Amino acid sequence: MTELTLTPQQQAIATFKANLHLPNGGFHKLIVELAREYSLPFQAVRKVLKQSQKVIDKKIKHQFNEVSDFALTQENWLNLIHASLAEQAKNNLPVMEKLQQSQLYQDAIQALSQASENQDKREAVREQLAMAYEIEVYKPLTEMLYTSILYWKLPDDLYQMTAAKQQEFEGYPQHMEAVRHLLELSTNSQDHRQ
């Protein structure tokens, strides 16, 4: 039986891969956590993780003499990931700001300011608020939660976002602030009829 002998480069790659091991679905959990931390879509975060891994792999393969022991650590890999994600997220707007800039939201606010006794107009405002939720809160949140357990629990209907349901998403405070705000506006639109 012959013993397998690794070249120093192969050993470095093996060490690096072993250092990346995240038990119990850790790779997926890491992506979900980073997506939440940086308010970026799951797929964008996943891409950064893979690219950061490739950067180190290429350095091992093509610049092996410049590879330090630290370069092979999980800490270094995570540092590369955080730097890249921070760069991508630097122009992110807070959820409430994006919501308030949306045309659906602005139209709903304008309609609310013209208090109406007309049931159809009040219902139209509620629908605009629901659409604003779908586009500015629900869609970005599903992109962050992609394939996680919470992804399957997130209602696409604003009016199904009960207090109990909001509690499930407390790890996403900006999104839940927007939900509460939209629900409050909806309640105010109903109060205009009294």
PDB file of C-alpha atoms in Angstrom, residues 78-167:
ATOM      1  CA  LEU A  78     -14.295  35.703   6.904  1.00  0.00           C
ATOM      2  CA  ASN A  79     -12.335  38.984   6.827  1.00  0.00           C
ATOM      3  CA  LEU A  80     -12.341  38.889   3.015  1.00  0.00           C
ATOM      4  CA  ILE A  81     -16.076  38.160   3.038  1.00  0.00           C
ATOM      5  CA  HIS A  82     -16.895  40.973   5.462  1.00  0.00           C
ATOM      6  CA  ALA A  83     -14.800  43.471   3.494  1.00  0.00           C
ATOM      7  CA  SER A  84     -16.530  42.570   0.239  1.00  0.00           C
ATOM      8  CA  LEU A  85     -20.029  42.589   1.746  1.00  0.00           C
ATOM      9  CA  ALA A  86     -19.416  45.907   3.505  1.00  0.00           C
ATOM     10  CA  GLU A  87     -18.411  47.390   0.156  1.00  0.00           C
ATOM     11  CA  GLN A  88     -21.549  46.034  -1.519  1.00  0.00           C
ATOM     12  CA  ALA A  89     -23.809  47.203   1.302  1.00  0.00           C
ATOM     13  CA  LYS A  90     -22.400  50.708   1.730  1.00  0.00           C
ATOM     14  CA  ASN A  91     -25.048  52.238  -0.530  1.00  0.00           C
ATOM     15  CA  ASN A  92     -27.973  50.302   0.961  1.00  0.00           C
ATOM     16  CA  LEU A  93     -30.805  52.532   2.050  1.00  0.00           C
ATOM     17  CA  PRO A  94     -32.689  51.770   5.260  1.00  0.00           C
ATOM     18  CA  VAL A  95     -35.921  49.878   4.557  1.00  0.00           C
ATOM     19  CA  MET A  96     -38.140  52.752   5.754  1.00  0.00           C
ATOM     20  CA  GLU A  97     -36.307  55.224   3.535  1.00  0.00           C
ATOM     21  CA  LYS A  98     -36.707  52.984   0.478  1.00  0.00           C
ATOM     22  CA  LEU A  99     -40.353  52.449   1.332  1.00  0.00           C
ATOM     23  CA  GLN A 100     -41.029  56.169   1.704  1.00  0.00           C
ATOM     24  CA  GLN A 101     -39.364  56.847  -1.644  1.00  0.00           C
ATOM     25  CA  SER A 102     -41.540  54.335  -3.487  1.00  0.00           C
ATOM     26  CA  GLN A 103     -44.277  55.672  -5.729  1.00  0.00           C
ATOM     27  CA  LEU A 104     -46.893  53.269  -4.337  1.00  0.00           C
ATOM     28  CA  TYR A 105     -46.223  54.528  -0.830  1.00  0.00           C
ATOM     29  CA  GLN A 106     -46.291  58.169  -1.883  1.00  0.00           C
ATOM     30  CA  ASP A 107     -49.566  57.646  -3.752  1.00  0.00           C
ATOM     31  CA  ALA A 108     -51.088  55.972  -0.692  1.00  0.00           C
ATOM     32  CA  ILE A 109     -49.963  58.829   1.570  1.00  0.00           C
ATOM     33  CA  GLN A 110     -51.432  61.374  -0.816  1.00  0.00           C
ATOM     34  CA  ALA A 111     -54.728  59.478  -0.935  1.00  0.00           C
ATOM     35  CA  LEU A 112     -54.738  59.231   2.871  1.00  0.00           C
ATOM     36  CA  SER A 113     -54.295  62.990   3.176  1.00  0.00           C
ATOM     37  CA  GLN A 114     -57.537  63.415   1.246  1.00  0.00           C
ATOM     38  CA  ALA A 115     -59.736  61.779   3.870  1.00  0.00           C
ATOM     39  CA  SER A 116     -62.494  60.054   2.004  1.00  0.00           C
ATOM     40  CA  GLU A 117     -65.845  58.642   2.970  1.00  0.00           C
ATOM     41  CA  ASN A 118     -65.731  56.570  -0.216  1.00  0.00           C
ATOM     42  CA  GLN A 119     -65.229  52.874   0.594  1.00  0.00           C
ATOM     43  CA  ASP A 120     -63.683  52.192  -2.833  1.00  0.00           C
ATOM     44  CA  LYS A 121     -61.036  54.880  -2.306  1.00  0.00           C
ATOM     45  CA  ARG A 122     -60.198  53.567   1.160  1.00  0.00           C
ATOM     46  CA  GLU A 123     -59.897  50.064  -0.273  1.00  0.00           C
ATOM     47  CA  ALA A 124     -57.622  51.407  -3.037  1.00  0.00           C
ATOM     48  CA  VAL A 125     -55.347  52.927  -0.365  1.00  0.00           C
ATOM     49  CA  ARG A 126     -55.219  49.601   1.480  1.00  0.00           C
ATOM     50  CA  GLU A 127     -54.285  47.893  -1.792  1.00  0.00           C
ATOM     51  CA  GLN A 128     -51.515  50.448  -2.479  1.00  0.00           C
ATOM     52  CA  LEU A 129     -50.120  49.847   1.002  1.00  0.00           C
ATOM     53  CA  ALA A 130     -50.241  46.082   0.419  1.00  0.00           C
ATOM     54  CA  MET A 131     -48.398  46.491  -2.888  1.00  0.00           C
ATOM     55  CA  ALA A 132     -45.795  48.733  -1.236  1.00  0.00           C
ATOM     56  CA  TYR A 133     -45.270  45.951   1.325  1.00  0.00           C
ATOM     57  CA  GLU A 134     -44.934  43.338  -1.380  1.00  0.00           C
ATOM     58  CA  ILE A 135     -42.374  45.310  -3.391  1.00  0.00           C
ATOM     59  CA  GLU A 136     -40.391  47.160  -0.704  1.00  0.00           C
ATOM     60  CA  VAL A 137     -40.526  44.744   2.247  1.00  0.00           C
ATOM     61  CA  TYR A 138     -41.614  41.241   1.245  1.00  0.00           C
ATOM     62  CA  LYS A 139     -39.527  40.842  -1.917  1.00  0.00           C
ATOM     63  CA  PRO A 140     -36.207  42.099  -0.457  1.00  0.00           C
ATOM     64  CA  LEU A 141     -36.778  40.042   2.695  1.00  0.00           C
ATOM     65  CA  THR A 142     -37.452  36.854   0.723  1.00  0.00           C
ATOM     66  CA  GLU A 143     -34.236  37.496  -1.206  1.00  0.00           C
ATOM     67  CA  MET A 144     -32.381  37.623   2.114  1.00  0.00           C
ATOM     68  CA  LEU A 145     -34.147  34.582   3.589  1.00  0.00           C
ATOM     69  CA  TYR A 146     -33.859  32.411   0.478  1.00  0.00           C
ATOM     70  CA  THR A 147     -34.172  28.705   1.396  1.00  0.00           C
ATOM     71  CA  SER A 148     -34.208  29.346   5.156  1.00  0.00           C
ATOM     72  CA  ILE A 149     -37.060  28.184   7.383  1.00  0.00           C
ATOM     73  CA  LEU A 150     -38.266  31.772   7.774  1.00  0.00           C
ATOM     74  CA  TYR A 151     -38.521  32.103   4.001  1.00  0.00           C
ATOM     75  CA  TRP A 152     -41.457  29.697   4.029  1.00  0.00           C
ATOM     76  CA  LYS A 153     -43.141  31.482   6.934  1.00  0.00           C
ATOM     77  CA  LEU A 154     -43.132  34.984   5.449  1.00  0.00           C
ATOM     78  CA  PRO A 155     -46.599  35.976   4.220  1.00  0.00           C
ATOM     79  CA  ASP A 156     -46.794  37.801   0.906  1.00  0.00           C
ATOM     80  CA  ASP A 157     -49.902  39.593   2.188  1.00  0.00           C
ATOM     81  CA  LEU A 158     -49.360  42.623   4.439  1.00  0.00           C
ATOM     82  CA  TYR A 159     -52.589  41.924   6.278  1.00  0.00           C
ATOM     83  CA  GLN A 160     -51.382  38.484   7.376  1.00  0.00           C
ATOM     84  CA  MET A 161     -48.466  40.091   9.233  1.00  0.00           C
ATOM     85  CA  THR A 162     -50.028  39.786  12.669  1.00  0.00           C
ATOM     86  CA  ALA A 163     -48.128  40.731  15.822  1.00  0.00           C
ATOM     87  CA  ALA A 164     -47.326  37.036  16.358  1.00  0.00           C
ATOM     88  CA  LYS A 165     -46.067  36.703  12.785  1.00  0.00           C
ATOM     89  CA  GLN A 166     -43.958  39.859  13.164  1.00  0.00           C
ATOM     90  CA  GLN A 167     -42.392  38.343  16.279  1.00  0.00           C
TER      91      GLN A 167
END
